Structure formats: C-alpha cells, structure tokens
Amino acid sequence: MASLRCFLRSGRNSAAVVLRRQFHKTPSACLQVTVRDALNQAMDEELERDERVFLLGEEVAQYDGAYKVSRGLWKKYGDKRIIDTPITEMGFAGIAVGAAMAGLRPICEFMTFNFSMQAIDQVINSAAKTYYMSAGLQPVPIVFRGPNGASAGVAAQHSQCFAAWYGHCPGLKVLSPWSAEDAKGLLKSAIRDDNPVVFLENELMYGVPFELSEEAQSKDFTIPIGKAKIERPGDHITLVSHSRYVGHCLDAAAFLAKEGIECEVINLRTIRPMDVDTIEASVMKTNHLVTVEGGWPQFGVGAEICARIMEGAAFNYLDAPAVRVTGVDIPMPYAKILEDHSIPQIKDIIFSVKKTLGV
C-alpha cells in the first residue's frame, strides 16, 4: 500500500512537472478583436497618453458613436475631451483645425466621409496646406477619421470611396486600414503625427474580428505610416489592394492556390505616401500585377499604381499589361443586385488574375 502511494505521488509530481514545462513553452495566445474595438483601444490609449488629444464629432459622446467606435470614452474622459457637435461638418472641422493650430491634437470624426465634402475646404485649404504655406512654422496635427466607401443599401450619395480624392492632395497623409492590427497601429501613428491625416475606415469591417498579436496588444504598438504589408507571399502574380478588398484578394488567392496559382497579396495600408518600393519588388518577382479597389476607375488608386509601375524599373519585368479591378464607373445604385454588380467581387478578382496569366 505504501509503495502504491509512493507511485501515485511520483506520478502526480511527474505530471505536474510536465504540465509546468508545457505551460512555460506555450506562447501567449492572440486575442480576437474586432476592427471597431481596435479603433476604440487606439483612441483610448492615446487619450490617456497625451492630454492634448480629444475627439469631436456627431454623436461621439453620449451616444457612444454612430457605429459605437467611441464606446465608453465619454464616460471615462468627460465633456472636455469627448465632444458632441451639431450636424455641421464645416463648422466642427474648422474648430478642430483651429485647435490643432493652437497646439492640441484633435480627432475629428465624420459620421461618413461622404459628409466630409461639406468640410473639404477645411481639410484641403486649412489643414493640408498650412504647414507648407507657413514655411514649416505652423504644424496641423489632426486626424480626420470615419467610415469610407460603399456600405450596404445607402445608394449614391453615401457610397463613395475618398481614397483617390484625398490621396491627390499634397500635405495630407491618407491611411486605409484593413485588419484590427492595421486599425490600431495606424490610428495611433496618425494621432502622434504632426501632419494632418485622413483615416479611411470601412463600415462593413467594423464588426469583423481579427487575431491581435501580443505585440499589437501593447500600448506602445504603432505601425509606420507609408509602409505596405505583404499579407500572403506568392510567385505568380501580385495583387495590390487596401481596406475591405484586401480580404477579397486573400479569398481569391486561397481559391486560386487550389489551381496552382500563387498570388502575392499586398495590403497598401497607406495611400499617401504610397509604398511603391514594396509593389515594385513584388512585381519584379511575379512579373504580373492586378490592383483591386472599391472606388471608381478614373484617376483612382489603381490608376496611380499602374502609372508608377510603368514609370519605374518594374515595368520591364511585366510579362503582361497590369489590370485594374475597380468599382463600376457609375453612381452607386440602391437596389442590392445592382449594388453587388457595382463593386468588386471575389469572382471578378479570380477572372482578372486568370486573364492576366492567360489561363
């Protein structure tokens, strides 16, 4: 009986040692975090870090934001730093720009970037040009953020992508996140930047969960502005996209991989300044290029990428013309079936890849 107890005791001890070893070897688990919560974390951490940071916009305070991105911030930081505004974009965007000139670091939320057209004079003429026109004496550290591009069933006046609009303007930095990591890291970098930043989110991505690494969970985590990310390596063709359509490209790449076609998927992250070096390096490897975006084709982000490739060293490496997959060149229809045919679908990307490769 004593020998049995000794055996069981040694067995328990051995098991405990093994479990301890396994526990210490196990890496920290990634958290599942939605894009909405990642944006909320970024603003919360920067509000806590720097008392000059404040948020203003329609329904951002007591209502917790139209899309609940600012949930809980008003209760934590109060009326002075989380400010509800009237429905007057030109007015509160002007207040935010003035506050930035006076030394604060405002986050100006547009309920949708379609409404930023009401304030485009403040964004372009007041925010983007002042640093240059003052010979570097007057920075304007402000972030204009909110949902951009097509949502669902909101028709022509609420479905525009402004990446090309604002990406056209010198003096602005323009960011377009896809994942929760993008959203958190890029927004923190935008808030800390001394230049005006246009931060283009996507309403349909707010509720989408992504794994957030241990590094990205840190309050010190940022993503450098102007650097793209290769989301999936590949050898046969390069897919370049931003925002929601990065996910479409990855889904198309997974489908094409079953047919032996390996796509390299590049998440732009930043529209301006654009990381042309990463795109060129990929095209030199794959010899083929497809760009994917939700905006209109004429003077779009894809058009700029194609022009930069044609003008640069990577042009001589192309084995076929670069192809653009874009939104259709019409105002967005309201009917769902027409809306679906007006924006890129995964099948459109697959078709364009096969057409470019000649398979």
mmCIF file of C-alpha atoms in Angstrom:
data_model
loop_
_atom_site.group_PDB
_atom_site.id
_atom_site.type_symbol
_atom_site.label_atom_id
_atom_site.label_comp_id
_atom_site.label_asym_id
_atom_site.label_seq_id
_atom_site.Cartn_x
_atom_site.Cartn_y
_atom_site.Cartn_z
ATOM 1 C CA MET A 1 0.000 0.000 0.000
ATOM 2 C CA ALA A 2 2.835 2.369 0.868
ATOM 3 C CA SER A 3 4.559 1.559 -2.429
ATOM 4 C CA LEU A 4 1.286 2.323 -4.295
ATOM 5 C CA ARG A 5 1.009 5.727 -2.582
ATOM 6 C CA CYS A 6 4.642 6.428 -3.475
ATOM 7 C CA PHE A 7 3.976 5.502 -7.112
ATOM 8 C CA LEU A 8 0.860 7.679 -7.314
ATOM 9 C CA ARG A 9 2.644 10.558 -5.599
ATOM 10 C CA SER A 10 5.604 10.324 -8.008
ATOM 11 C CA GLY A 11 3.162 10.083 -10.924
ATOM 12 C CA ARG A 12 1.383 13.256 -9.840
ATOM 13 C CA ASN A 13 4.708 15.015 -9.389
ATOM 14 C CA SER A 14 5.887 13.888 -12.808
ATOM 15 C CA ALA A 15 2.653 15.053 -14.393
ATOM 16 C CA ALA A 16 2.919 18.395 -12.630
ATOM 17 C CA VAL A 17 6.471 18.842 -13.940
ATOM 18 C CA VAL A 18 5.358 18.013 -17.486
ATOM 19 C CA LEU A 19 2.392 20.396 -17.237
ATOM 20 C CA ARG A 20 4.630 23.163 -15.891
ATOM 21 C CA ARG A 21 7.057 22.650 -18.749
ATOM 22 C CA GLN A 22 4.250 22.700 -21.309
ATOM 23 C CA PHE A 23 2.757 25.816 -19.717
ATOM 24 C CA HIS A 24 6.064 27.686 -19.923
ATOM 25 C CA LYS A 25 6.580 26.584 -23.530
ATOM 26 C CA THR A 26 3.134 27.699 -24.691
ATOM 27 C CA PRO A 27 3.256 31.123 -26.409
ATOM 28 C CA SER A 28 0.800 33.827 -25.420
ATOM 29 C CA ALA A 29 -2.491 33.397 -27.241
ATOM 30 C CA CYS A 30 -3.656 36.007 -29.745
ATOM 31 C CA LEU A 31 -6.840 37.849 -28.874
ATOM 32 C CA GLN A 32 -9.813 38.028 -31.221
ATOM 33 C CA VAL A 33 -10.534 41.767 -31.587
ATOM 34 C CA THR A 34 -12.951 43.481 -33.967
ATOM 35 C CA VAL A 35 -11.855 46.463 -36.036
ATOM 36 C CA ARG A 36 -14.311 48.591 -34.024
ATOM 37 C CA ASP A 37 -12.703 47.617 -30.719
ATOM 38 C CA ALA A 38 -9.190 48.074 -32.119
ATOM 39 C CA LEU A 39 -10.027 51.660 -33.103
ATOM 40 C CA ASN A 40 -11.568 52.221 -29.682
ATOM 41 C CA GLN A 41 -8.432 50.889 -27.966
ATOM 42 C CA ALA A 42 -6.200 53.132 -30.069
ATOM 43 C CA MET A 43 -8.152 56.278 -29.180
ATOM 44 C CA ASP A 44 -8.424 55.280 -25.505
ATOM 45 C CA GLU A 45 -4.682 54.682 -25.216
ATOM 46 C CA GLU A 46 -3.774 57.939 -26.961
ATOM 47 C CA LEU A 47 -6.297 59.972 -24.923
ATOM 48 C CA GLU A 48 -4.732 58.512 -21.785
ATOM 49 C CA ARG A 49 -1.179 59.056 -23.041
ATOM 50 C CA ASP A 50 -1.497 62.683 -24.185
ATOM 51 C CA GLU A 51 -3.860 65.198 -22.594
ATOM 52 C CA ARG A 52 -3.781 67.308 -25.781
ATOM 53 C CA VAL A 53 -5.729 64.615 -27.661
ATOM 54 C CA PHE A 54 -9.504 64.998 -27.873
ATOM 55 C CA LEU A 55 -12.340 63.616 -30.007
ATOM 56 C CA LEU A 56 -15.189 65.591 -31.553
ATOM 57 C CA GLY A 57 -17.963 64.785 -33.992
ATOM 58 C CA GLU A 58 -21.642 63.948 -34.309
ATOM 59 C CA GLU A 59 -22.904 61.565 -31.575
ATOM 60 C CA VAL A 60 -19.389 60.566 -30.471
ATOM 61 C CA ALA A 61 -20.009 61.244 -26.760
ATOM 62 C CA GLN A 62 -23.273 60.385 -25.012
ATOM 63 C CA TYR A 63 -24.450 58.050 -27.808
ATOM 64 C CA ASP A 64 -21.040 56.276 -27.899
ATOM 65 C CA GLY A 65 -20.677 56.997 -31.628
ATOM 66 C CA ALA A 66 -22.971 56.228 -34.550
ATOM 67 C CA TYR A 67 -21.059 52.945 -35.040
ATOM 68 C CA LYS A 68 -20.043 52.583 -31.363
ATOM 69 C CA VAL A 69 -16.372 53.154 -32.169
ATOM 70 C CA SER A 70 -16.102 55.663 -29.290
ATOM 71 C CA ARG A 71 -18.000 53.454 -26.824
ATOM 72 C CA GLY A 72 -17.164 54.302 -23.209
ATOM 73 C CA LEU A 73 -14.815 57.186 -23.947
ATOM 74 C CA TRP A 74 -17.190 59.974 -22.879
ATOM 75 C CA LYS A 75 -17.830 58.272 -19.532
ATOM 76 C CA LYS A 76 -14.081 57.911 -18.986
ATOM 77 C CA TYR A 77 -12.832 61.309 -20.203
ATOM 78 C CA GLY A 78 -15.837 63.623 -19.922
ATOM 79 C CA ASP A 79 -17.245 66.539 -21.897
ATOM 80 C CA LYS A 80 -13.993 68.424 -22.357
ATOM 81 C CA ARG A 81 -12.280 65.673 -24.337
ATOM 82 C CA ILE A 82 -15.166 63.787 -25.987
ATOM 83 C CA ILE A 83 -17.339 66.440 -27.620
ATOM 84 C CA ASP A 84 -20.703 66.058 -29.327
ATOM 85 C CA THR A 85 -21.154 68.535 -32.172
ATOM 86 C CA PRO A 86 -24.105 69.829 -34.183
ATOM 87 C CA ILE A 87 -24.680 68.427 -37.678
ATOM 88 C CA THR A 88 -22.384 70.965 -39.339
ATOM 89 C CA GLU A 89 -19.222 69.410 -40.746
ATOM 90 C CA MET A 90 -17.740 72.674 -41.999
ATOM 91 C CA GLY A 91 -18.152 74.158 -38.526
ATOM 92 C CA PHE A 92 -16.714 71.430 -36.328
ATOM 93 C CA ALA A 93 -13.966 70.535 -38.827
ATOM 94 C CA GLY A 94 -12.937 74.204 -38.727
ATOM 95 C CA ILE A 95 -12.938 74.167 -34.924
ATOM 96 C CA ALA A 96 -10.758 71.037 -34.990
ATOM 97 C CA VAL A 97 -8.269 72.559 -37.445
ATOM 98 C CA GLY A 98 -8.048 75.712 -35.322
ATOM 99 C CA ALA A 99 -7.471 73.627 -32.203
ATOM 100 C CA ALA A 100 -4.651 71.765 -33.972
ATOM 101 C CA MET A 101 -3.036 75.070 -34.933
ATOM 102 C CA ALA A 102 -3.284 76.149 -31.295
ATOM 103 C CA GLY A 103 -1.327 73.110 -30.087
ATOM 104 C CA LEU A 104 -3.972 70.442 -29.424
ATOM 105 C CA ARG A 105 -4.241 67.098 -31.245
ATOM 106 C CA PRO A 106 -7.889 66.658 -32.310
ATOM 107 C CA ILE A 107 -9.516 63.538 -33.738
ATOM 108 C CA CYS A 108 -12.332 64.793 -35.966
ATOM 109 C CA GLU A 109 -14.897 62.088 -36.735
ATOM 110 C CA PHE A 110 -17.105 62.285 -39.805
ATOM 111 C CA MET A 111 -20.153 60.039 -39.472
ATOM 112 C CA THR A 112 -19.306 59.084 -43.046
ATOM 113 C CA PHE A 113 -16.633 60.533 -45.309
ATOM 114 C CA ASN A 114 -19.353 61.439 -47.769
ATOM 115 C CA PHE A 115 -20.189 64.241 -45.312
ATOM 116 C CA SER A 116 -16.570 65.418 -45.379
ATOM 117 C CA MET A 117 -17.410 67.142 -48.654
ATOM 118 C CA GLN A 118 -19.211 69.716 -46.510
ATOM 119 C CA ALA A 119 -15.839 70.396 -44.854
ATOM 120 C CA ILE A 120 -13.448 69.819 -47.757
ATOM 121 C CA ASP A 121 -12.261 73.446 -47.714
ATOM 122 C CA GLN A 122 -11.179 72.985 -44.079
ATOM 123 C CA VAL A 123 -9.457 69.662 -44.843
ATOM 124 C CA ILE A 124 -7.630 70.789 -48.002
ATOM 125 C CA ASN A 125 -7.092 74.538 -47.740
ATOM 126 C CA SER A 126 -6.830 74.973 -43.965
ATOM 127 C CA ALA A 127 -5.308 71.692 -42.772
ATOM 128 C CA ALA A 128 -3.271 70.285 -45.672
ATOM 129 C CA LYS A 129 -1.606 73.494 -46.921
ATOM 130 C CA THR A 130 -0.837 75.478 -43.764
ATOM 131 C CA TYR A 131 2.405 73.733 -42.825
ATOM 132 C CA TYR A 132 3.835 74.445 -46.285
ATOM 133 C CA MET A 133 2.449 77.987 -46.528
ATOM 134 C CA SER A 134 3.907 78.849 -43.107
ATOM 135 C CA ALA A 135 7.360 77.630 -44.183
ATOM 136 C CA GLY A 136 7.183 74.854 -41.582
ATOM 137 C CA LEU A 137 6.332 77.135 -38.677
ATOM 138 C CA GLN A 138 2.700 76.013 -38.178
ATOM 139 C CA PRO A 139 2.026 72.254 -37.971
ATOM 140 C CA VAL A 140 -1.550 70.994 -38.031
ATOM 141 C CA PRO A 141 -1.599 67.679 -36.104
ATOM 142 C CA ILE A 142 -5.148 66.475 -36.751
ATOM 143 C CA VAL A 143 -6.815 63.190 -37.680
ATOM 144 C CA PHE A 144 -9.965 63.148 -39.802
ATOM 145 C CA ARG A 145 -11.495 59.688 -39.402
ATOM 146 C CA GLY A 146 -14.709 57.805 -40.145
ATOM 147 C CA PRO A 147 -16.233 55.192 -42.479
ATOM 148 C CA ASN A 148 -15.354 55.439 -46.172
ATOM 149 C CA GLY A 149 -16.511 53.705 -49.337
ATOM 150 C CA ALA A 150 -19.550 51.579 -50.091
ATOM 151 C CA SER A 151 -21.604 50.211 -47.219
ATOM 152 C CA ALA A 152 -24.881 48.373 -47.939
ATOM 153 C CA GLY A 153 -28.056 49.846 -49.344
ATOM 154 C CA VAL A 154 -27.218 53.515 -48.814
ATOM 155 C CA ALA A 155 -27.179 54.499 -52.513
ATOM 156 C CA ALA A 156 -25.147 57.017 -54.492
ATOM 157 C CA GLN A 157 -24.700 59.870 -52.028
ATOM 158 C CA HIS A 158 -23.363 57.682 -49.201
ATOM 159 C CA SER A 159 -21.239 55.090 -51.024
ATOM 160 C CA GLN A 160 -18.180 56.914 -52.357
ATOM 161 C CA CYS A 161 -14.553 55.994 -51.760
ATOM 162 C CA PHE A 162 -12.439 59.062 -50.987
ATOM 163 C CA ALA A 163 -9.014 57.389 -51.127
ATOM 164 C CA ALA A 164 -8.205 58.914 -54.524
ATOM 165 C CA TRP A 165 -9.836 62.266 -53.632
ATOM 166 C CA TYR A 166 -7.646 62.913 -50.603
ATOM 167 C CA GLY A 167 -4.671 60.916 -51.901
ATOM 168 C CA HIS A 168 -4.434 63.515 -54.685
ATOM 169 C CA CYS A 169 -3.644 66.350 -52.269
ATOM 170 C CA PRO A 170 -0.091 67.238 -51.121
ATOM 171 C CA GLY A 171 0.138 67.972 -47.399
ATOM 172 C CA LEU A 172 -2.162 65.141 -46.312
ATOM 173 C CA LYS A 173 -1.275 61.643 -45.199
ATOM 174 C CA VAL A 174 -4.002 59.165 -46.176
ATOM 175 C CA LEU A 175 -4.390 55.815 -44.397
ATOM 176 C CA SER A 176 -6.732 52.938 -45.208
ATOM 177 C CA PRO A 177 -6.628 50.044 -42.708
ATOM 178 C CA TRP A 178 -7.965 46.532 -43.307
ATOM 179 C CA SER A 179 -7.426 44.437 -40.166
ATOM 180 C CA ALA A 180 -7.736 45.137 -36.444
ATOM 181 C CA GLU A 181 -3.938 45.365 -36.220
ATOM 182 C CA ASP A 182 -3.917 47.898 -39.067
ATOM 183 C CA ALA A 183 -6.665 49.906 -37.400
ATOM 184 C CA LYS A 184 -4.981 50.115 -34.011
ATOM 185 C CA GLY A 185 -1.393 50.603 -35.111
ATOM 186 C CA LEU A 186 -2.106 53.087 -37.885
ATOM 187 C CA LEU A 187 -4.559 55.187 -35.851
ATOM 188 C CA LYS A 188 -2.042 55.542 -33.020
ATOM 189 C CA SER A 189 0.604 56.613 -35.528
ATOM 190 C CA ALA A 190 -1.836 59.062 -37.119
ATOM 191 C CA ILE A 191 -2.681 60.693 -33.771
ATOM 192 C CA ARG A 192 1.017 61.091 -32.935
ATOM 193 C CA ASP A 193 1.897 62.514 -36.373
ATOM 194 C CA ASP A 194 2.412 66.273 -36.746
ATOM 195 C CA ASN A 195 0.737 66.307 -40.175
ATOM 196 C CA PRO A 196 -2.981 66.222 -40.995
ATOM 197 C CA VAL A 197 -4.030 62.616 -41.557
ATOM 198 C CA VAL A 198 -7.141 61.342 -43.347
ATOM 199 C CA PHE A 199 -8.010 57.967 -41.820
ATOM 200 C CA LEU A 200 -10.397 55.984 -44.048
ATOM 201 C CA GLU A 201 -12.230 53.188 -42.229
ATOM 202 C CA ASN A 202 -14.890 50.872 -43.662
ATOM 203 C CA GLU A 203 -18.310 50.436 -42.071
ATOM 204 C CA LEU A 204 -18.638 46.808 -43.179
ATOM 205 C CA MET A 205 -15.340 45.962 -41.455
ATOM 206 C CA TYR A 206 -16.217 47.355 -38.005
ATOM 207 C CA GLY A 207 -17.684 44.105 -36.696
ATOM 208 C CA VAL A 208 -15.124 41.769 -38.300
ATOM 209 C CA PRO A 209 -12.826 40.032 -35.749
ATOM 210 C CA PHE A 210 -9.106 39.526 -36.340
ATOM 211 C CA GLU A 211 -6.362 37.976 -34.269
ATOM 212 C CA LEU A 212 -4.412 40.649 -32.423
ATOM 213 C CA SER A 213 -0.885 39.547 -31.590
ATOM 214 C CA GLU A 214 0.724 40.060 -28.195
ATOM 215 C CA GLU A 215 2.858 42.812 -29.724
ATOM 216 C CA ALA A 216 -0.206 44.620 -31.085
ATOM 217 C CA GLN A 217 -1.888 44.466 -27.680
ATOM 218 C CA SER A 218 0.845 46.692 -26.226
ATOM 219 C CA LYS A 219 0.098 50.369 -25.582
ATOM 220 C CA ASP A 220 3.378 51.175 -27.340
ATOM 221 C CA PHE A 221 2.386 49.388 -30.557
ATOM 222 C CA THR A 222 2.330 51.516 -33.713
ATOM 223 C CA ILE A 223 2.555 50.825 -37.448
ATOM 224 C CA PRO A 224 4.784 53.109 -39.518
ATOM 225 C CA ILE A 225 2.938 55.334 -41.978
ATOM 226 C CA GLY A 226 3.954 54.765 -45.593
ATOM 227 C CA LYS A 227 4.784 51.065 -45.319
ATOM 228 C CA ALA A 228 2.709 48.358 -47.034
ATOM 229 C CA LYS A 229 2.404 44.780 -45.750
ATOM 230 C CA ILE A 230 2.660 41.533 -47.701
ATOM 231 C CA GLU A 231 -0.309 39.576 -46.343
ATOM 232 C CA ARG A 232 0.365 36.475 -48.445
ATOM 233 C CA PRO A 233 3.572 35.671 -50.354
ATOM 234 C CA GLY A 234 3.342 34.282 -53.874
ATOM 235 C CA ASP A 235 5.345 33.852 -57.080
ATOM 236 C CA HIS A 236 2.907 34.068 -59.983
ATOM 237 C CA ILE A 237 1.054 37.393 -59.715
ATOM 238 C CA THR A 238 0.859 40.446 -57.441
ATOM 239 C CA LEU A 239 -2.487 41.635 -56.048
ATOM 240 C CA VAL A 240 -2.416 45.141 -54.527
ATOM 241 C CA SER A 241 -5.387 46.426 -52.533
ATOM 242 C CA HIS A 242 -6.475 48.419 -49.492
ATOM 243 C CA SER A 243 -9.249 48.367 -46.882
ATOM 244 C CA ARG A 244 -12.016 45.759 -47.232
ATOM 245 C CA TYR A 245 -10.802 44.453 -50.574
ATOM 246 C CA VAL A 246 -7.603 43.061 -49.078
ATOM 247 C CA GLY A 247 -9.844 40.344 -47.648
ATOM 248 C CA HIS A 248 -11.374 39.747 -51.087
ATOM 249 C CA CYS A 249 -7.876 39.363 -52.535
ATOM 250 C CA LEU A 250 -6.900 36.834 -49.855
ATOM 251 C CA ASP A 251 -10.076 34.817 -50.518
ATOM 252 C CA ALA A 252 -9.373 34.880 -54.260
ATOM 253 C CA ALA A 253 -5.747 33.862 -53.618
ATOM 254 C CA ALA A 254 -6.858 30.909 -51.479
ATOM 255 C CA PHE A 255 -9.180 29.735 -54.266
ATOM 256 C CA LEU A 256 -6.536 30.164 -56.974
ATOM 257 C CA ALA A 257 -3.940 28.292 -54.894
ATOM 258 C CA LYS A 258 -6.045 25.148 -55.339
ATOM 259 C CA GLU A 259 -5.440 25.523 -59.071
ATOM 260 C CA GLY A 260 -1.701 26.009 -58.627
ATOM 261 C CA ILE A 261 -1.687 29.804 -58.959
ATOM 262 C CA GLU A 262 0.195 31.517 -56.120
ATOM 263 C CA CYS A 263 -0.790 35.171 -55.611
ATOM 264 C CA GLU A 264 1.230 37.666 -53.599
ATOM 265 C CA VAL A 265 -1.256 39.902 -51.760
ATOM 266 C CA ILE A 266 -0.116 43.384 -50.726
ATOM 267 C CA ASN A 267 -2.097 45.409 -48.198
ATOM 268 C CA LEU A 268 -1.270 49.038 -49.006
ATOM 269 C CA ARG A 269 -2.258 50.376 -45.561
ATOM 270 C CA THR A 270 -1.148 53.859 -46.655
ATOM 271 C CA ILE A 271 -2.490 55.580 -49.782
ATOM 272 C CA ARG A 272 -0.292 58.657 -49.384
ATOM 273 C CA PRO A 273 2.684 58.373 -49.128
ATOM 274 C CA MET A 274 2.426 55.179 -51.194
ATOM 275 C CA ASP A 275 4.928 52.370 -50.634
ATOM 276 C CA VAL A 276 5.923 51.946 -54.281
ATOM 277 C CA ASP A 277 9.130 50.076 -53.361
ATOM 278 C CA THR A 278 7.207 47.099 -51.938
ATOM 279 C CA ILE A 279 4.939 46.951 -55.005
ATOM 280 C CA GLU A 280 7.881 47.193 -57.414
ATOM 281 C CA ALA A 281 9.826 44.463 -55.622
ATOM 282 C CA SER A 282 6.811 42.163 -55.799
ATOM 283 C CA VAL A 283 6.165 42.844 -59.493
ATOM 284 C CA MET A 284 9.827 42.182 -60.288
ATOM 285 C CA LYS A 285 9.344 38.772 -58.662
ATOM 286 C CA THR A 286 5.932 37.790 -60.064
ATOM 287 C CA ASN A 287 6.018 39.658 -63.411
ATOM 288 C CA HIS A 288 2.261 40.315 -63.232
ATOM 289 C CA LEU A 289 0.079 42.927 -61.492
ATOM 290 C CA VAL A 290 -3.610 43.300 -60.619
ATOM 291 C CA THR A 291 -4.867 46.198 -58.477
ATOM 292 C CA VAL A 292 -8.152 45.964 -56.585
ATOM 293 C CA GLU A 293 -10.183 48.826 -55.074
ATOM 294 C CA GLY A 294 -13.789 49.782 -54.390
ATOM 295 C CA GLY A 295 -13.531 53.281 -55.852
ATOM 296 C CA TRP A 296 -14.193 54.479 -59.380
ATOM 297 C CA PRO A 297 -11.626 53.627 -62.089
ATOM 298 C CA GLN A 298 -10.829 57.070 -63.486
ATOM 299 C CA PHE A 299 -7.872 58.693 -61.661
ATOM 300 C CA GLY A 300 -8.177 56.019 -58.958
ATOM 301 C CA VAL A 301 -5.646 54.406 -56.611
ATOM 302 C CA GLY A 302 -5.126 51.551 -59.063
ATOM 303 C CA ALA A 303 -4.518 54.017 -61.893
ATOM 304 C CA GLU A 304 -1.775 55.674 -59.816
ATOM 305 C CA ILE A 305 -0.155 52.309 -59.023
ATOM 306 C CA CYS A 306 -0.156 51.328 -62.706
ATOM 307 C CA ALA A 307 1.379 54.683 -63.677
ATOM 308 C CA ARG A 308 4.119 54.385 -61.056
ATOM 309 C CA ILE A 309 4.957 50.856 -62.233
ATOM 310 C CA MET A 310 5.057 51.988 -65.869
ATOM 311 C CA GLU A 311 7.373 54.889 -64.996
ATOM 312 C CA GLY A 312 9.694 52.808 -62.809
ATOM 313 C CA ALA A 313 12.153 49.954 -63.050
ATOM 314 C CA ALA A 314 9.484 47.257 -62.580
ATOM 315 C CA PHE A 315 7.861 47.985 -65.961
ATOM 316 C CA ASN A 316 10.482 45.962 -67.833
ATOM 317 C CA TYR A 317 9.678 42.931 -65.673
ATOM 318 C CA LEU A 318 5.978 42.776 -66.637
ATOM 319 C CA ASP A 319 5.021 39.807 -68.822
ATOM 320 C CA ALA A 320 1.500 41.154 -69.372
ATOM 321 C CA PRO A 321 -0.304 44.508 -69.022
ATOM 322 C CA ALA A 322 -1.307 45.483 -65.488
ATOM 323 C CA VAL A 323 -5.039 45.097 -64.844
ATOM 324 C CA ARG A 324 -7.338 47.130 -62.579
ATOM 325 C CA VAL A 325 -10.363 45.725 -60.724
ATOM 326 C CA THR A 326 -12.477 48.662 -59.528
ATOM 327 C CA GLY A 327 -15.956 49.842 -58.760
ATOM 328 C CA VAL A 328 -18.116 50.453 -61.826
ATOM 329 C CA ASP A 329 -17.941 53.975 -63.279
ATOM 330 C CA ILE A 330 -21.465 54.981 -62.224
ATOM 331 C CA PRO A 331 -23.179 56.485 -59.150
ATOM 332 C CA MET A 332 -23.965 53.653 -56.748
ATOM 333 C CA PRO A 333 -27.421 52.099 -57.371
ATOM 334 C CA TYR A 334 -29.747 51.470 -54.427
ATOM 335 C CA ALA A 335 -31.042 48.007 -55.472
ATOM 336 C CA LYS A 336 -28.951 45.266 -53.878
ATOM 337 C CA ILE A 337 -28.452 43.202 -57.025
ATOM 338 C CA LEU A 338 -27.214 46.295 -58.886
ATOM 339 C CA GLU A 339 -25.068 47.347 -55.924
ATOM 340 C CA ASP A 340 -23.384 43.925 -55.905
ATOM 341 C CA HIS A 341 -22.562 44.322 -59.590
ATOM 342 C CA SER A 342 -21.123 47.811 -58.992
ATOM 343 C CA ILE A 343 -18.316 46.858 -56.607
ATOM 344 C CA PRO A 344 -15.565 44.223 -56.957
ATOM 345 C CA GLN A 345 -16.468 40.667 -56.030
ATOM 346 C CA ILE A 346 -14.104 37.754 -55.412
ATOM 347 C CA LYS A 347 -15.073 36.220 -58.767
ATOM 348 C CA ASP A 348 -14.012 39.428 -60.533
ATOM 349 C CA ILE A 349 -10.537 39.173 -58.999
ATOM 350 C CA ILE A 350 -10.230 35.498 -59.954
ATOM 351 C CA PHE A 351 -11.303 36.291 -63.533
ATOM 352 C CA SER A 352 -8.780 39.146 -63.820
ATOM 353 C CA VAL A 353 -5.930 37.004 -62.454
ATOM 354 C CA LYS A 354 -6.619 34.212 -64.932
ATOM 355 C CA LYS A 355 -6.971 36.710 -67.786
ATOM 356 C CA THR A 356 -3.635 38.336 -66.878
ATOM 357 C CA LEU A 357 -1.874 34.967 -66.651
ATOM 358 C CA GLY A 358 -3.580 33.669 -69.800
ATOM 359 C CA VAL A 359 -5.016 30.582 -68.154
#
